[in-house]
Short mmCIF file of C-alpha atoms and ligand atoms in Angstrom, two decimals:
data_model
loop_
_atom_site.label_atom_id
_atom_site.label_comp_id
_atom_site.label_asym_id
_atom_site.label_seq_id
_atom_site.Cartn_x
_atom_site.Cartn_y
_atom_site.Cartn_z
CA MET J 16 4.05 105.10 -53.97
CA LYS J 17 3.29 101.45 -52.33
CA ILE J 18 5.26 98.99 -52.75
CA LEU J 19 5.34 95.31 -52.19
CA VAL J 20 8.31 93.14 -52.80
CA VAL J 21 7.43 89.60 -53.10
CA GLY J 22 9.60 86.71 -51.79
CA SER J 23 11.87 86.17 -48.19
CA GLY J 24 15.91 86.05 -49.38
CA GLY J 25 19.16 87.53 -49.38
CA ARG J 26 18.04 88.73 -52.79
CA GLU J 27 14.55 90.67 -51.42
CA HIS J 28 16.40 92.17 -48.21
CA ALA J 29 18.63 93.60 -50.54
CA LEU J 30 16.02 95.45 -52.85
CA CYS J 31 14.13 96.28 -49.40
CA GLN J 32 16.92 98.36 -48.74
CA ALA J 33 17.53 99.97 -51.96
CA ILE J 34 13.99 100.28 -52.31
CA ARG J 35 13.78 102.24 -49.25
CA ARG J 36 16.90 105.10 -50.65
CA SER J 37 14.22 106.02 -53.21
CA PRO J 38 12.20 109.31 -52.11
CA LEU J 39 9.32 107.43 -54.66
CA CYS J 40 8.69 104.72 -52.10
CA SER J 41 6.27 106.33 -49.23
CA LEU J 42 5.32 102.45 -48.04
CA LEU J 43 7.19 99.12 -47.91
CA LEU J 44 5.12 96.04 -47.91
CA ALA J 45 7.36 92.40 -48.28
CA ALA J 46 5.43 88.99 -48.77
CA PRO J 47 6.22 86.83 -46.90
CA GLY J 48 9.81 89.01 -45.71
CA ASN J 49 12.28 87.50 -43.15
CA ALA J 50 13.45 88.51 -39.57
CA GLY J 51 15.68 92.05 -41.18
CA ILE J 52 13.46 92.73 -43.77
CA ALA J 53 10.40 93.50 -40.99
CA GLN J 54 13.63 96.27 -39.90
CA LEU J 55 12.73 98.05 -43.23
CA ALA J 56 8.99 96.95 -44.43
CA GLU J 57 5.81 95.73 -43.44
CA LEU J 58 5.03 91.57 -43.61
CA VAL J 59 2.50 90.44 -45.22
CA PRO J 60 2.26 86.96 -44.11
CA ILE J 61 1.61 85.29 -48.06
CA PRO J 62 3.62 82.78 -49.28
CA ALA J 63 5.47 84.06 -52.98
CA GLU J 64 3.83 81.15 -54.42
CA ASP J 65 0.18 82.12 -53.68
CA VAL J 66 -0.43 84.00 -57.05
CA GLU J 67 -3.94 84.23 -56.54
CA ALA J 68 -3.72 86.12 -52.56
CA LEU J 69 -0.80 88.17 -53.59
CA THR J 70 -3.02 89.48 -56.41
CA ALA J 71 -6.00 90.00 -54.20
CA TYR J 72 -4.30 91.70 -51.82
CA ALA J 73 -2.38 94.49 -53.66
CA VAL J 74 -5.71 95.13 -54.81
CA ALA J 75 -7.31 95.63 -51.70
CA HIS J 76 -4.17 97.76 -50.17
CA GLY J 77 -3.69 99.95 -52.85
CA VAL J 78 -0.77 98.64 -54.09
CA GLU J 79 1.17 100.96 -56.72
CA LEU J 80 3.93 98.62 -58.15
CA VAL J 81 4.53 94.86 -56.82
CA VAL J 82 8.90 93.64 -57.23
CA ILE J 83 8.78 89.64 -57.52
CA GLY J 84 11.97 88.21 -56.63
CA PRO J 85 11.97 84.99 -56.72
CA GLU J 86 11.45 82.60 -60.05
CA VAL J 87 8.60 80.67 -59.55
CA PRO J 88 5.38 83.32 -59.24
CA LEU J 89 6.72 84.92 -62.55
CA VAL J 90 6.54 81.59 -64.23
CA LEU J 91 2.92 80.78 -62.68
CA GLY J 92 2.28 84.16 -63.80
CA LEU J 93 1.90 86.78 -61.17
CA ALA J 94 2.86 89.72 -62.99
CA ASP J 95 0.20 88.58 -65.84
CA ARG J 96 -2.65 88.57 -62.85
CA LEU J 97 -1.47 92.04 -61.57
CA ALA J 98 -1.16 93.47 -64.90
CA ALA J 99 -5.32 91.98 -65.59
CA ALA J 100 -5.72 94.13 -62.08
CA GLY J 101 -4.06 97.56 -62.94
CA ILE J 102 -1.13 96.92 -61.03
CA LYS J 103 2.31 97.51 -62.44
CA ALA J 104 4.49 94.68 -61.80
CA PHE J 105 8.55 94.29 -61.82
CA GLY J 106 9.16 91.07 -63.65
CA PRO J 107 8.29 89.42 -66.62
CA SER J 108 4.83 87.91 -68.16
CA ALA J 109 4.49 83.99 -67.97
CA GLU J 110 5.16 83.57 -71.35
CA ALA J 111 8.54 85.73 -71.13
CA ALA J 112 9.07 83.77 -67.83
CA ARG J 113 9.65 80.87 -69.79
CA LEU J 114 13.35 81.88 -70.62
CA GLU J 115 13.80 80.66 -66.98
CA GLY J 116 11.03 77.69 -66.86
CA SER J 117 11.54 75.76 -69.13
CA LYS J 118 15.19 74.76 -70.54
CA GLY J 119 14.18 73.08 -73.86
CA PHE J 120 12.23 76.50 -74.31
CA MET J 121 15.01 78.80 -73.91
CA LYS J 122 17.80 76.48 -75.90
CA ASP J 123 14.91 76.21 -79.01
CA ALA J 124 15.22 80.45 -78.27
CA LEU J 125 18.76 80.64 -78.53
CA ALA J 126 18.71 78.54 -81.53
CA ARG J 127 15.78 80.79 -83.03
CA PHE J 128 17.54 84.24 -82.05
CA GLY J 129 21.08 83.09 -83.08
CA VAL J 130 22.39 83.22 -79.02
CA PRO J 131 25.61 81.20 -79.14
CA THR J 132 25.30 78.66 -76.72
CA ALA J 133 26.02 74.29 -76.27
CA ALA J 134 24.37 72.59 -78.78
CA TYR J 135 22.21 70.39 -77.43
CA GLY J 136 18.79 67.90 -77.88
CA ARG J 137 15.44 67.82 -76.14
CA PHE J 138 14.05 64.34 -75.00
CA THR J 139 10.55 63.28 -73.57
CA GLU J 140 11.81 59.46 -73.58
CA ALA J 141 14.58 57.91 -71.24
CA GLU J 142 16.47 56.31 -73.98
CA ALA J 143 15.98 58.60 -76.61
CA ALA J 144 17.68 60.56 -74.30
CA LYS J 145 20.37 57.48 -73.26
CA ALA J 146 21.44 56.88 -77.02
CA PHE J 147 22.23 60.77 -77.43
CA ILE J 148 23.98 60.76 -74.92
CA ARG J 149 26.08 57.62 -76.00
CA ALA J 150 26.70 59.09 -79.27
CA GLN J 151 28.11 62.17 -77.76
CA GLY J 152 29.93 61.06 -74.68
CA ALA J 153 31.71 62.67 -72.22
CA PRO J 154 31.48 65.15 -70.60
CA ILE J 155 28.49 66.05 -71.20
CA VAL J 156 25.19 67.42 -69.27
CA VAL J 157 21.77 66.58 -68.06
CA LYS J 158 19.25 69.39 -67.24
CA THR J 159 15.73 69.19 -66.11
CA ASP J 160 13.27 71.01 -68.23
CA GLY J 161 11.57 72.23 -65.52
CA LEU J 162 12.59 74.52 -62.68
CA ALA J 163 13.90 72.32 -59.54
CA ALA J 164 15.93 75.47 -57.16
CA GLY J 165 18.78 75.21 -58.75
CA LYS J 166 19.52 71.35 -58.17
CA GLY J 167 17.77 70.26 -61.84
CA VAL J 168 21.59 70.38 -63.83
CA VAL J 169 24.20 67.28 -63.58
CA VAL J 170 27.67 68.30 -65.77
CA ALA J 171 28.21 64.84 -65.80
CA THR J 172 32.59 63.60 -65.85
CA SER J 173 31.20 59.94 -67.79
CA VAL J 174 28.63 58.59 -69.45
CA ASP J 175 27.85 56.06 -67.34
CA GLU J 176 27.04 59.15 -64.81
CA ALA J 177 24.94 60.90 -67.22
CA LEU J 178 22.75 57.68 -67.88
CA ALA J 179 22.35 57.61 -64.22
CA ALA J 180 20.97 61.28 -63.99
CA VAL J 181 18.43 60.14 -67.04
CA ASP J 182 17.42 57.40 -64.31
CA ALA J 183 17.01 59.57 -61.70
CA MET J 184 15.49 62.73 -63.48
CA MET J 185 13.11 60.51 -65.70
CA GLY J 186 12.79 57.38 -64.29
CA GLU J 187 12.54 58.35 -60.30
CA ARG J 188 11.50 61.34 -61.24
CA ILE J 189 13.71 62.77 -58.32
CA PHE J 190 12.31 66.21 -59.41
CA GLY J 191 8.91 65.24 -60.15
CA ALA J 192 6.95 67.14 -63.08
CA ALA J 193 10.18 69.24 -64.01
CA GLY J 194 11.85 65.61 -65.22
CA GLU J 195 9.12 64.91 -67.56
CA GLU J 196 11.39 66.47 -70.16
CA LEU J 197 15.05 66.49 -70.34
CA VAL J 198 17.92 68.71 -72.03
CA VAL J 199 20.81 66.93 -72.85
CA GLU J 200 23.82 69.49 -73.94
CA GLU J 201 27.60 69.72 -74.90
CA PHE J 202 29.80 70.57 -71.96
CA LEU J 203 31.31 73.75 -72.76
CA ALA J 204 35.26 75.05 -70.73
CA GLY J 205 35.62 78.08 -69.42
CA GLU J 206 35.19 80.61 -66.81
CA GLU J 207 31.62 81.37 -65.39
CA ALA J 208 30.23 85.02 -65.46
CA SER J 209 27.06 86.23 -65.17
CA PHE J 210 25.42 89.64 -66.55
CA PHE J 211 22.18 91.32 -65.71
CA ALA J 212 20.20 93.57 -67.98
CA LEU J 213 17.03 95.62 -67.09
CA VAL J 214 14.59 95.21 -70.28
CA ASP J 215 11.54 97.21 -70.65
CA GLY J 216 9.82 95.00 -73.71
CA GLU J 217 12.07 96.91 -76.37
CA THR J 218 15.05 98.50 -74.96
CA ALA J 219 18.23 96.78 -72.88
CA LEU J 220 19.79 98.74 -70.24
CA PRO J 221 23.35 97.07 -68.82
CA LEU J 222 23.79 96.72 -65.71
CA THR J 223 27.00 94.89 -64.35
CA ALA J 224 28.64 91.79 -64.02
CA VAL J 225 28.98 89.65 -60.69
CA GLN J 226 30.48 86.16 -60.37
CA ASP J 227 29.77 83.83 -57.96
CA HIS J 228 30.66 80.77 -56.11
CA LYS J 229 27.91 77.89 -56.82
CA ARG J 230 29.89 75.13 -54.85
CA VAL J 231 29.59 74.53 -51.29
CA GLY J 232 33.47 74.16 -50.73
CA ASP J 233 36.38 76.41 -50.26
CA GLY J 234 38.29 75.64 -53.86
CA ASP J 235 34.67 75.22 -55.78
CA THR J 236 34.42 71.80 -54.61
CA GLY J 237 31.77 69.86 -53.21
CA PRO J 238 27.63 69.92 -54.12
CA ASN J 239 26.43 73.23 -55.96
CA THR J 240 24.21 74.81 -53.91
CA GLY J 241 22.22 78.52 -54.59
CA GLY J 242 25.16 80.38 -54.27
CA MET J 243 27.78 80.82 -51.76
CA GLY J 244 29.52 83.72 -52.31
CA ALA J 245 29.63 87.11 -55.33
CA TYR J 246 31.28 89.44 -56.15
CA SER J 247 31.33 92.73 -58.28
CA PRO J 248 32.26 93.93 -60.78
CA ALA J 249 33.72 90.72 -62.29
CA PRO J 250 36.84 91.43 -63.88
CA VAL J 251 36.88 88.20 -66.15
CA VAL J 252 33.46 89.98 -67.75
CA THR J 253 35.82 92.97 -69.70
CA PRO J 254 34.57 95.89 -71.69
CA GLU J 255 34.49 94.35 -74.90
CA ILE J 256 33.30 91.18 -73.78
CA GLU J 257 30.44 93.01 -72.11
CA ALA J 258 29.68 94.29 -75.71
CA LYS J 259 29.77 91.00 -76.87
CA ILE J 260 27.31 89.78 -74.28
CA MET J 261 24.77 92.86 -75.18
CA GLU J 262 25.55 92.18 -79.14
CA ARG J 263 25.61 88.52 -79.13
CA CYS J 264 22.90 87.11 -76.41
CA ILE J 265 20.60 90.21 -74.77
CA LEU J 266 20.07 92.15 -77.30
CA PRO J 267 18.93 89.01 -79.68
CA THR J 268 16.93 88.27 -77.51
CA VAL J 269 15.03 91.36 -76.57
CA ARG J 270 14.40 92.05 -80.19
CA GLY J 271 13.06 88.07 -80.90
CA MET J 272 11.02 87.87 -77.42
CA ALA J 273 9.43 90.97 -78.77
CA ALA J 274 8.92 89.92 -82.45
CA GLU J 275 7.51 86.46 -81.28
CA GLY J 276 4.84 89.11 -79.23
CA ARG J 277 6.21 87.95 -75.41
CA PRO J 278 7.90 90.90 -74.56
CA TYR J 279 10.64 90.65 -71.56
CA ARG J 280 10.18 93.25 -68.82
CA GLY J 281 11.99 92.87 -65.62
CA VAL J 282 15.28 92.15 -64.71
CA LEU J 283 17.19 89.45 -67.69
CA PHE J 284 20.15 87.31 -65.41
CA ALA J 285 22.69 85.57 -68.02
CA GLY J 286 24.80 82.93 -66.69
CA LEU J 287 28.32 83.11 -69.17
CA MET J 288 30.33 80.52 -70.48
CA ILE J 289 33.49 83.17 -71.39
CA ASP J 290 36.15 80.86 -73.15
CA LYS J 291 39.57 82.92 -75.03
CA GLY J 292 37.37 86.13 -74.75
CA GLU J 293 34.02 84.02 -76.15
CA PRO J 294 30.91 84.32 -74.33
CA ARG J 295 28.60 81.65 -74.70
CA LEU J 296 24.84 81.88 -72.76
CA LEU J 297 23.77 78.45 -69.90
CA GLU J 298 20.77 80.00 -69.34
CA TYR J 299 18.37 82.77 -68.77
CA ASN J 300 17.49 83.57 -64.91
CA VAL J 301 14.73 85.70 -65.78
CA ARG J 302 14.86 87.92 -61.92
CA PHE J 303 17.75 88.91 -60.24
CA GLY J 304 20.34 86.21 -58.80
CA ASP J 305 20.90 85.72 -55.18
CA PRO J 306 23.20 86.69 -53.96
CA GLU J 307 24.15 88.34 -56.86
CA CYS J 308 21.53 91.48 -56.11
CA GLN J 309 23.07 91.79 -52.24
CA VAL J 310 26.72 93.33 -54.74
CA LEU J 311 24.63 94.66 -57.21
CA MET J 312 22.45 96.67 -55.01
CA ALA J 313 25.33 97.83 -53.00
CA ARG J 314 27.29 99.25 -55.62
CA LEU J 315 23.59 100.83 -57.28
CA THR J 316 23.66 104.34 -56.54
CA SER J 317 20.88 104.92 -58.98
CA ASP J 318 17.48 105.08 -57.78
CA ILE J 319 15.90 101.75 -58.05
CA VAL J 320 12.42 102.58 -58.27
CA GLU J 321 12.91 104.47 -60.93
CA LEU J 322 14.49 101.84 -63.07
CA MET J 323 11.99 99.34 -62.10
CA LEU J 324 9.16 101.79 -63.21
CA ALA J 325 10.97 102.66 -66.70
CA ALA J 326 11.35 99.00 -67.19
CA ALA J 327 7.81 98.40 -66.28
CA ASN J 328 6.25 101.10 -68.12
CA GLY J 329 8.73 101.10 -71.39
CA THR J 330 10.53 104.10 -70.95
CA LEU J 331 13.92 102.43 -70.49
CA ALA J 332 15.58 104.17 -73.44
CA GLY J 333 18.20 106.96 -73.07
CA ARG J 334 18.55 106.35 -69.52
CA THR J 335 21.66 105.17 -67.72
CA VAL J 336 22.27 103.58 -64.73
CA ALA J 337 25.63 104.76 -62.02
CA TRP J 338 27.48 102.59 -59.35
CA ARG J 339 29.83 103.17 -56.95
CA SER J 340 33.10 102.63 -58.60
CA GLU J 341 34.37 100.08 -54.97
CA PRO J 342 33.88 96.45 -55.76
CA ALA J 343 31.38 94.54 -53.16
CA LEU J 344 31.58 91.42 -52.20
CA VAL J 345 28.62 89.00 -50.16
CA VAL J 346 29.85 86.10 -48.07
CA VAL J 347 26.63 83.79 -47.53
CA MET J 348 26.40 82.26 -43.74
CA ALA J 349 24.28 78.99 -44.39
CA ALA J 350 22.89 76.20 -42.10
CA LYS J 351 25.75 73.60 -41.42
CA GLY J 352 24.18 70.29 -43.19
CA TYR J 353 23.39 72.23 -46.55
CA PRO J 354 23.07 71.93 -48.83
CA GLY J 355 21.64 68.62 -47.31
CA ASP J 356 19.30 68.45 -44.50
CA TYR J 357 20.13 71.17 -41.63
CA ARG J 358 18.53 72.65 -38.64
CA LYS J 359 16.14 75.67 -38.38
CA GLY J 360 14.94 77.48 -34.78
CA THR J 361 18.74 78.13 -34.06
CA ALA J 362 19.75 81.54 -32.33
CA ILE J 363 21.90 83.78 -34.74
CA GLY J 364 24.18 86.46 -32.08
CA GLY J 365 26.45 89.21 -33.18
CA LEU J 366 24.38 90.89 -36.02
CA ALA J 367 24.97 94.36 -34.53
CA ALA J 368 28.28 93.90 -33.93
CA ALA J 369 29.00 92.59 -37.72
CA GLY J 370 26.89 95.37 -38.98
CA ALA J 371 29.12 97.90 -37.31
CA VAL J 372 32.52 96.98 -39.57
CA GLU J 373 33.06 99.66 -41.77
CA GLY J 374 31.10 99.29 -44.97
CA VAL J 375 29.46 96.12 -44.01
CA THR J 376 25.57 95.32 -44.07
CA VAL J 377 24.54 92.00 -43.29
CA LEU J 378 21.60 91.01 -45.33
CA HIS J 379 18.86 88.27 -43.86
CA ALA J 380 18.85 85.17 -46.12
CA GLY J 381 16.84 83.10 -44.20
CA THR J 382 15.60 83.97 -41.09
CA LYS J 383 12.95 84.72 -38.67
CA ALA J 384 11.81 86.66 -35.34
CA GLY J 385 11.89 84.76 -32.40
CA GLU J 386 11.07 85.54 -29.06
CA ALA J 387 12.45 88.62 -27.02
CA GLY J 388 14.39 90.28 -30.30
CA LYS J 389 16.05 86.81 -31.17
CA ILE J 390 16.86 86.44 -34.81
CA LEU J 391 16.54 82.42 -35.51
CA ALA J 392 17.89 80.73 -38.58
CA ASN J 393 15.27 79.68 -40.95
CA GLY J 394 16.66 78.13 -44.17
CA GLY J 395 19.90 76.63 -45.91
CA ARG J 396 21.63 80.15 -46.35
CA VAL J 397 20.74 81.99 -43.50
CA LEU J 398 22.98 85.44 -44.04
CA GLY J 399 24.88 87.67 -46.52
CA VAL J 400 27.67 89.11 -45.29
CA THR J 401 27.81 92.24 -47.71
CA ALA J 402 30.77 94.59 -48.06
CA ILE J 403 32.32 97.27 -50.23
CA GLY J 404 35.62 98.31 -50.24
CA ALA J 405 38.50 100.33 -52.32
CA THR J 406 39.66 97.44 -53.77
CA LEU J 407 38.16 93.52 -53.94
CA ALA J 408 40.68 92.69 -51.29
CA GLU J 409 38.94 95.51 -48.80
CA ALA J 410 35.73 94.04 -49.57
CA ARG J 411 36.67 90.84 -49.05
CA THR J 412 38.88 91.38 -45.62
CA ARG J 413 35.87 93.68 -44.50
CA ALA J 414 33.43 91.02 -44.99
CA TYR J 415 35.36 88.12 -43.40
CA ARG J 416 35.85 90.91 -40.03
CA ALA J 417 32.03 90.74 -39.77
CA VAL J 418 31.31 87.07 -40.25
CA ASP J 419 34.12 86.46 -37.12
CA ARG J 420 32.00 88.77 -34.81
CA VAL J 421 28.55 86.54 -35.87
CA ASP J 422 27.87 84.13 -33.16
CA TRP J 423 25.96 81.05 -34.64
CA ASP J 424 27.69 77.80 -33.53
CA ASP J 425 25.03 76.02 -36.09
CA GLY J 426 26.77 78.21 -39.49
CA PHE J 427 29.14 78.03 -41.49
CA CYS J 428 30.41 79.78 -44.57
CA ARG J 429 33.50 79.49 -47.56
CA ARG J 430 36.43 81.16 -46.49
CA ASP J 431 37.24 81.46 -49.91
CA ILE J 432 35.10 84.03 -51.66
CA GLY J 433 36.54 86.19 -54.27
CA TRP J 434 39.35 83.68 -55.13
CA ARG J 435 39.38 83.74 -58.73
CA ALA J 436 39.39 87.92 -58.98
CA LEU J 437 41.79 88.29 -55.95
P1 AMP F 501 22.84 76.02 -65.10
O1 AMP F 501 21.79 76.34 -64.00
O2 AMP F 501 22.23 75.91 -66.13
O3 AMP F 501 23.32 77.63 -64.98
O4 AMP F 501 23.66 74.76 -64.67
C1 AMP F 501 24.31 75.03 -63.34
C2 AMP F 501 25.68 75.40 -63.50
O5 AMP F 501 25.69 73.88 -64.17
C3 AMP F 501 26.25 76.15 -64.10
O6 AMP F 501 26.53 77.30 -63.50
C4 AMP F 501 27.42 75.49 -64.70
O7 AMP F 501 28.47 75.24 -63.67
C5 AMP F 501 27.12 74.42 -65.14
N1 AMP F 501 27.13 73.97 -66.21
C6 AMP F 501 25.50 74.44 -66.90
N2 AMP F 501 25.47 73.62 -67.97
C7 AMP F 501 27.11 73.64 -68.84
C8 AMP F 501 27.91 73.51 -69.62
N3 AMP F 501 26.82 72.78 -71.11
N4 AMP F 501 28.82 73.45 -69.58
C9 AMP F 501 29.72 73.04 -68.66
N5 AMP F 501 28.98 73.51 -67.45
C10 AMP F 501 27.45 73.82 -67.09
N1 LIG F 502 23.05 82.55 -57.32
C1 LIG F 502 22.24 82.21 -58.60
C2 LIG F 502 20.79 82.25 -58.91
O1 LIG F 502 20.13 82.99 -57.94
O2 LIG F 502 20.39 81.52 -59.68
#
């Protein structure tokens, strides 16, 4: 099959590696890809958000399966456009992608489907949101309804902080149209974990759990990021908790979406808060996580293309997924300054030496090829140093051994990835 992967992050590099392992893949294309992906796939210079150009390219080049990595093209309807052109896609329709594209839609859907989640209100007027915040008190959580690249959430520890968030999101519109509507919700305590399932419209096949590190600094301090590292399995998600997540969250959502005429297909990424053994759903994402995908693909031994096709074709029922028993861990290397301002174009060396450490794969998250074979930084999160080991401790030792071989003065990473589990 001719397969096109859409996106340019570490997630897409990990997906490309897994797809290349499948005997079903005859040609791999990536749009727009990065310098690491270029070693596995032919790069197509079309941005991930350009739904029209991607569809036209897929039609013109006889692409048979499009794997859509990020949320934006899904919310913009890339899967629908491809379906109309007779091309299979891995990823949900725009209607189903509203589970991520609109937090208000998602919360109302959870309420209809009976999924345990934080109590909430939806607001289109700042004054009404503020009155709700004053009535509820702090801590309280303020979220933009629309996509804000993972930044549209303020966990406020005081009423004043929550009121200021309403002003920034609705008044100053710091996230643009995403903040025209807000969700204000109850603060949930507990330990966070992510759970992934493949869905074909009717059947949900559990994948596994991952924990990530969202804060930029060691000890989970500093501003939120897209994720500075992750590991799988997540010890907090015991088999009993996994069963609760499937029964109480994933399956009611899949059934409800189908019953309402917007069947969900693709991977469903549940962000959960687990407190005293009880999971509650914080949010859904309609795609793999980045960097969560890197550790999932490091552990997956099943043929990813077969699974993606089964999700697209509605034939997941009766399938199983096989994993390596060894844990995997990824350390993200980011450009200094991230998640604030950072430089692009700095040179990165030592990648071959890093990749030579046993059990290690260096995935590119934000790179581009420079002159004379140089690899240049081209984003905030730049590398995902991923390792597998007999134990999580061994995976971590290997990942940091590889990190220390990377020669990049402008980069940094957290030194404590995996601390909760270790
Ligand atoms: P979200 O984008 O909804 O996952 O939110 C980003 C982060 O904010 C989550 O990973 C949590 O750490 C935190 N968060 C979101 N909602 C809540 C909540 N209701 N209670 C506590 N923390 C939350
Ligand atoms: N790492 C979190 C995300 O991909 O949304």
